[in-house]
Short mmCIF file of C-alpha atoms in Angstrom, two decimals:
data_model
loop_
_atom_site.label_atom_id
_atom_site.label_comp_id
_atom_site.label_asym_id
_atom_site.label_seq_id
_atom_site.Cartn_x
_atom_site.Cartn_y
_atom_site.Cartn_z
CA MET O 1 0.00 0.00 0.00
CA VAL O 2 1.04 3.58 -0.66
CA ALA O 3 0.39 4.53 2.97
CA ASP O 4 2.69 1.78 4.21
CA SER O 5 5.41 2.85 1.78
CA ILE O 6 5.27 6.36 3.18
CA ILE O 7 4.94 5.46 6.85
CA TYR O 8 7.83 2.99 6.81
CA HIS O 9 10.07 5.02 4.54
CA PRO O 10 13.40 5.86 6.26
CA THR O 11 13.08 9.58 5.44
CA PHE O 12 9.60 9.74 6.96
CA ALA O 13 10.80 7.97 10.09
CA LYS O 14 13.76 10.34 10.34
CA SER O 15 11.42 13.32 9.91
CA ILE O 16 9.35 12.17 12.87
CA ARG O 17 12.47 11.81 15.02
CA PHE O 18 13.64 15.21 13.78
CA LEU O 19 10.44 16.99 14.78
CA ASP O 20 10.23 15.19 18.13
CA SER O 21 12.52 17.80 19.67
CA THR O 22 11.78 21.30 20.92
CA PRO O 23 15.00 22.91 19.55
CA LYS O 24 14.34 21.50 16.08
CA ARG O 25 10.71 22.62 16.07
CA GLU O 26 11.87 26.06 17.22
CA LYS O 27 14.31 26.26 14.31
CA CYS O 28 11.49 25.30 11.92
CA PHE O 29 9.41 28.15 13.29
CA ARG O 30 12.41 30.47 12.90
CA LEU O 31 12.56 29.60 9.22
CA VAL O 32 8.84 30.32 8.82
CA ALA O 33 9.17 33.64 10.67
CA TYR O 34 12.04 34.98 8.57
CA LEU O 35 10.63 33.60 5.32
CA SER O 36 7.32 35.34 6.12
CA ARG O 37 9.24 38.53 6.81
CA PHE O 38 10.92 38.29 3.42
CA LEU O 39 7.75 37.37 1.54
CA SER O 40 5.66 40.15 3.08
CA TYR O 41 8.21 42.70 1.88
CA TYR O 42 8.70 41.08 -1.53
CA LEU O 43 4.97 40.72 -2.25
CA GLN O 44 4.35 44.30 -1.20
CA ARG O 45 7.05 45.51 -3.58
CA GLN O 46 5.52 43.39 -6.34
CA GLY O 47 2.18 45.13 -5.89
CA PHE O 48 0.19 42.32 -4.30
CA SER O 49 -2.93 43.26 -2.36
CA GLY O 50 -2.67 44.41 1.25
CA ASP O 51 -4.66 41.35 2.37
CA ILE O 52 -2.07 38.97 0.93
CA VAL O 53 0.79 40.92 2.48
CA LYS O 54 -1.04 40.98 5.84
CA ILE O 55 -1.29 37.18 5.85
CA PHE O 56 2.49 36.87 5.96
CA LYS O 57 2.93 39.74 8.42
CA ASP O 58 0.41 38.11 10.77
CA LEU O 59 2.06 34.72 10.28
CA LYS O 60 5.40 36.20 11.27
CA GLY O 61 3.87 37.65 14.44
CA HIS O 62 2.15 34.40 15.45
CA VAL O 63 5.19 32.24 14.77
CA THR O 64 7.46 34.66 16.65
CA PHE O 65 5.21 34.36 19.70
CA ILE O 66 5.39 30.55 19.56
CA ARG O 67 9.17 30.64 19.14
CA LYS O 68 9.63 32.72 22.28
CA GLY O 69 7.65 30.15 24.24
CA LEU O 70 9.71 27.27 22.90
CA ARG O 71 12.91 29.05 23.96
CA PHE O 72 11.76 29.58 27.54
CA LEU O 73 14.43 28.29 29.98
CA LYS O 74 16.88 27.79 27.10
CA PRO O 75 19.31 30.19 28.88
CA LEU O 76 20.05 27.33 31.30
CA ASN O 77 21.62 25.33 28.43
CA HIS O 78 23.95 28.21 27.61
CA LEU O 79 24.87 28.77 31.25
CA GLN O 80 25.76 25.08 31.58
CA THR O 81 27.90 25.21 28.42
CA ALA O 82 29.65 28.35 29.66
CA ALA O 83 30.42 26.72 33.02
CA GLU O 84 31.72 23.50 31.46
CA THR O 85 33.90 25.43 29.02
CA PHE O 86 35.28 27.63 31.79
CA ASP O 87 36.35 24.50 33.69
CA ASN O 88 38.11 23.04 30.64
CA LYS O 89 41.71 24.11 31.23
CA LEU O 90 42.99 22.23 28.17
CA MET O 91 41.31 24.49 25.62
CA ASP O 92 43.06 27.23 23.71
CA PRO O 93 42.54 30.39 25.87
CA ILE O 94 40.96 32.41 23.05
CA LEU O 95 38.60 29.59 22.10
CA GLN O 96 37.74 29.07 25.74
CA ASN O 97 37.07 32.74 26.50
CA THR O 98 35.04 33.39 23.36
CA THR O 99 32.94 30.28 23.96
CA VAL O 100 32.23 31.37 27.54
CA ILE O 101 31.40 34.94 26.49
CA ARG O 102 29.22 33.79 23.60
CA ASN O 103 27.15 31.49 25.80
CA LEU O 104 26.79 34.05 28.60
CA CYS O 105 25.63 36.63 26.05
CA TYR O 106 23.16 34.16 24.55
CA ALA O 107 21.86 33.40 28.05
CA GLY O 108 21.34 37.11 28.64
CA TYR O 109 19.69 37.56 25.25
CA LEU O 110 17.27 34.67 25.74
CA SER O 111 16.46 35.70 29.32
CA LEU O 112 15.47 39.19 28.16
CA ASP O 113 13.60 37.65 25.24
CA SER O 114 11.49 35.72 27.76
CA ILE O 115 10.48 39.03 29.34
CA THR O 116 9.26 40.16 25.92
CA TRP O 117 7.26 36.92 25.71
CA PHE O 118 5.66 37.64 29.10
CA LYS O 119 4.73 41.11 27.84
CA MET O 120 3.17 39.61 24.71
CA MET O 121 1.06 37.33 26.94
CA GLY O 122 -0.04 40.28 29.06
CA LEU O 123 1.72 39.02 32.21
CA ILE O 124 3.85 42.17 32.25
CA ASP O 125 2.61 45.63 31.36
CA PRO O 126 3.75 46.29 27.74
CA LYS O 127 4.46 49.90 28.72
CA LYS O 128 7.09 48.81 31.23
CA MET O 129 10.69 47.88 30.45
CA THR O 130 10.50 49.23 26.91
CA LYS O 131 14.27 48.89 26.43
CA VAL O 132 14.27 45.11 26.94
CA PRO O 133 14.25 44.23 23.19
CA THR O 134 17.17 46.62 22.60
CA TYR O 135 19.24 45.12 25.42
CA ALA O 136 18.36 41.61 24.18
CA SER O 137 19.61 42.44 20.68
CA ARG O 138 22.81 43.88 22.13
CA PHE O 139 23.49 40.67 24.04
CA TRP O 140 22.85 38.71 20.83
CA LEU O 141 25.23 40.96 18.90
CA PHE O 142 28.01 40.62 21.50
CA GLY O 143 27.56 36.85 21.47
CA LEU O 144 27.84 36.81 17.69
CA ILE O 145 31.01 38.91 17.79
CA ALA O 146 32.51 36.38 20.20
CA GLY O 147 31.45 33.63 17.77
CA VAL O 148 33.19 35.37 14.86
CA ILE O 149 36.43 35.65 16.87
CA ASN O 150 36.08 31.99 17.83
CA SER O 151 35.71 30.93 14.17
CA LEU O 152 38.70 33.03 13.08
CA ARG O 153 40.82 31.52 15.85
CA THR O 154 39.72 27.99 14.92
CA TYR O 155 40.60 28.68 11.29
CA LYS O 156 44.04 30.04 12.25
CA ILE O 157 44.88 27.07 14.49
CA ASN O 158 43.91 24.47 11.90
CA SER O 159 45.55 26.32 9.02
CA ALA O 160 48.79 26.28 11.00
CA LYS O 161 48.46 22.51 11.40
CA LEU O 162 48.22 22.05 7.64
CA GLU O 163 51.15 24.36 6.97
CA SER O 164 53.34 22.62 9.53
CA GLY O 165 53.92 19.67 7.21
CA ASP O 166 53.64 17.25 10.12
CA GLU O 167 52.87 13.79 8.74
CA LYS O 168 50.93 12.94 11.90
CA VAL O 169 48.31 15.56 11.09
CA ASP O 170 44.99 14.09 9.92
CA VAL O 171 44.54 16.27 6.84
CA GLU O 172 40.96 15.19 6.22
CA ALA O 173 39.90 15.97 9.81
CA VAL O 174 41.68 19.34 9.77
CA ASN O 175 40.05 20.30 6.47
CA ALA O 176 36.68 19.40 7.94
CA LYS O 177 37.35 21.73 10.87
CA LEU O 178 38.42 24.50 8.49
CA TYR O 179 35.21 24.12 6.48
CA LYS O 180 33.14 24.15 9.67
CA ALA O 181 34.90 27.30 10.89
CA LYS O 182 34.35 29.12 7.58
CA ARG O 183 30.70 28.06 7.48
CA LYS O 184 30.12 29.20 11.07
CA LEU O 185 31.81 32.50 10.28
CA VAL O 186 29.41 33.16 7.41
CA TRP O 187 26.49 32.09 9.61
CA ASP O 188 27.43 34.47 12.43
CA LEU O 189 28.09 37.34 10.02
CA LEU O 190 24.61 36.92 8.51
CA ASP O 191 23.07 36.92 11.99
CA MET O 192 25.16 39.98 12.87
CA PHE O 193 23.63 41.67 9.84
CA ILE O 194 20.18 40.99 11.35
CA ALA O 195 21.19 42.21 14.81
CA LEU O 196 22.79 45.39 13.46
CA ASN O 197 19.60 46.21 11.54
CA THR O 198 17.47 45.47 14.60
CA LEU O 199 19.59 47.93 16.58
CA ASN O 200 19.40 50.49 13.74
CA TYR O 201 23.15 50.50 13.18
CA LEU O 202 22.33 49.37 9.64
CA HIS O 203 19.25 50.37 7.66
CA PHE O 204 18.59 47.65 5.13
CA THR O 205 15.07 46.58 4.12
CA GLU O 206 12.82 44.03 5.81
CA GLY O 207 13.33 41.86 2.76
CA ASP O 208 17.12 41.86 3.22
CA VAL O 209 16.80 40.98 6.90
CA GLY O 210 14.22 38.30 6.15
CA LEU O 211 16.45 36.73 3.50
CA ALA O 212 19.48 36.67 5.84
CA GLY O 213 17.39 35.02 8.55
CA THR O 214 16.00 32.49 6.08
CA LEU O 215 19.53 31.49 5.03
CA THR O 216 20.81 31.03 8.60
CA SER O 217 17.65 29.12 9.54
CA ILE O 218 18.26 26.70 6.66
CA MET O 219 21.89 26.31 7.75
CA GLY O 220 20.79 25.47 11.29
CA LEU O 221 18.15 23.00 10.13
CA ARG O 222 20.65 21.26 7.84
CA ASP O 223 23.00 20.71 10.78
CA MET O 224 20.17 19.38 12.94
CA TRP O 225 18.94 17.10 10.16
CA ALA O 226 22.44 15.69 9.65
CA ALA O 227 22.75 15.04 13.39
CA THR O 228 19.42 13.19 13.56
CA LYS O 229 19.92 9.43 13.64
#
């Protein structure tokens, strides 16, 4: 039967395992939010009716609300990672410090983001703490800067290994680390572009920001898909 072929197909089974995780569902919602942001701008520029444009603007708002709920208490993960990294005395000092700073900044960003979620639910007066989104974006930006430094340091360390000519160096493994560092660098720079626009340091269009967010969301989902057994 066709139904059996679908249900027992390895890709379908992997999809179920993939979606049976809050972080992965949150990343899916992130993709929808940024794609909706891009499409609302693009369709408006193309002259589509206001009703069509509003559908995507409303979708972005609803999905953003859900995302904030899914990320509640996520700061604890980053605090744990920061603590474990701080205790790892064998790491390169720059890699160690940037990892700690990045995770502390992400913890601050997500904690403030939870306050925004409470305000959206009406648990906190929307008129209070109006600077919370700005401070949250600043924490995110600082965390991304730490991530960029981390990627550059990783690239430098592994490039030096290749240039050393040491026969004991696993060239394939080092090249994989170099690729990962370059990919993460591009990822963080795209997210920095979003953060800088959110903070009004840059003034690109909603479509540009939406496209950048769509690309980084796809990158994140690809990593999660690859890691799903």
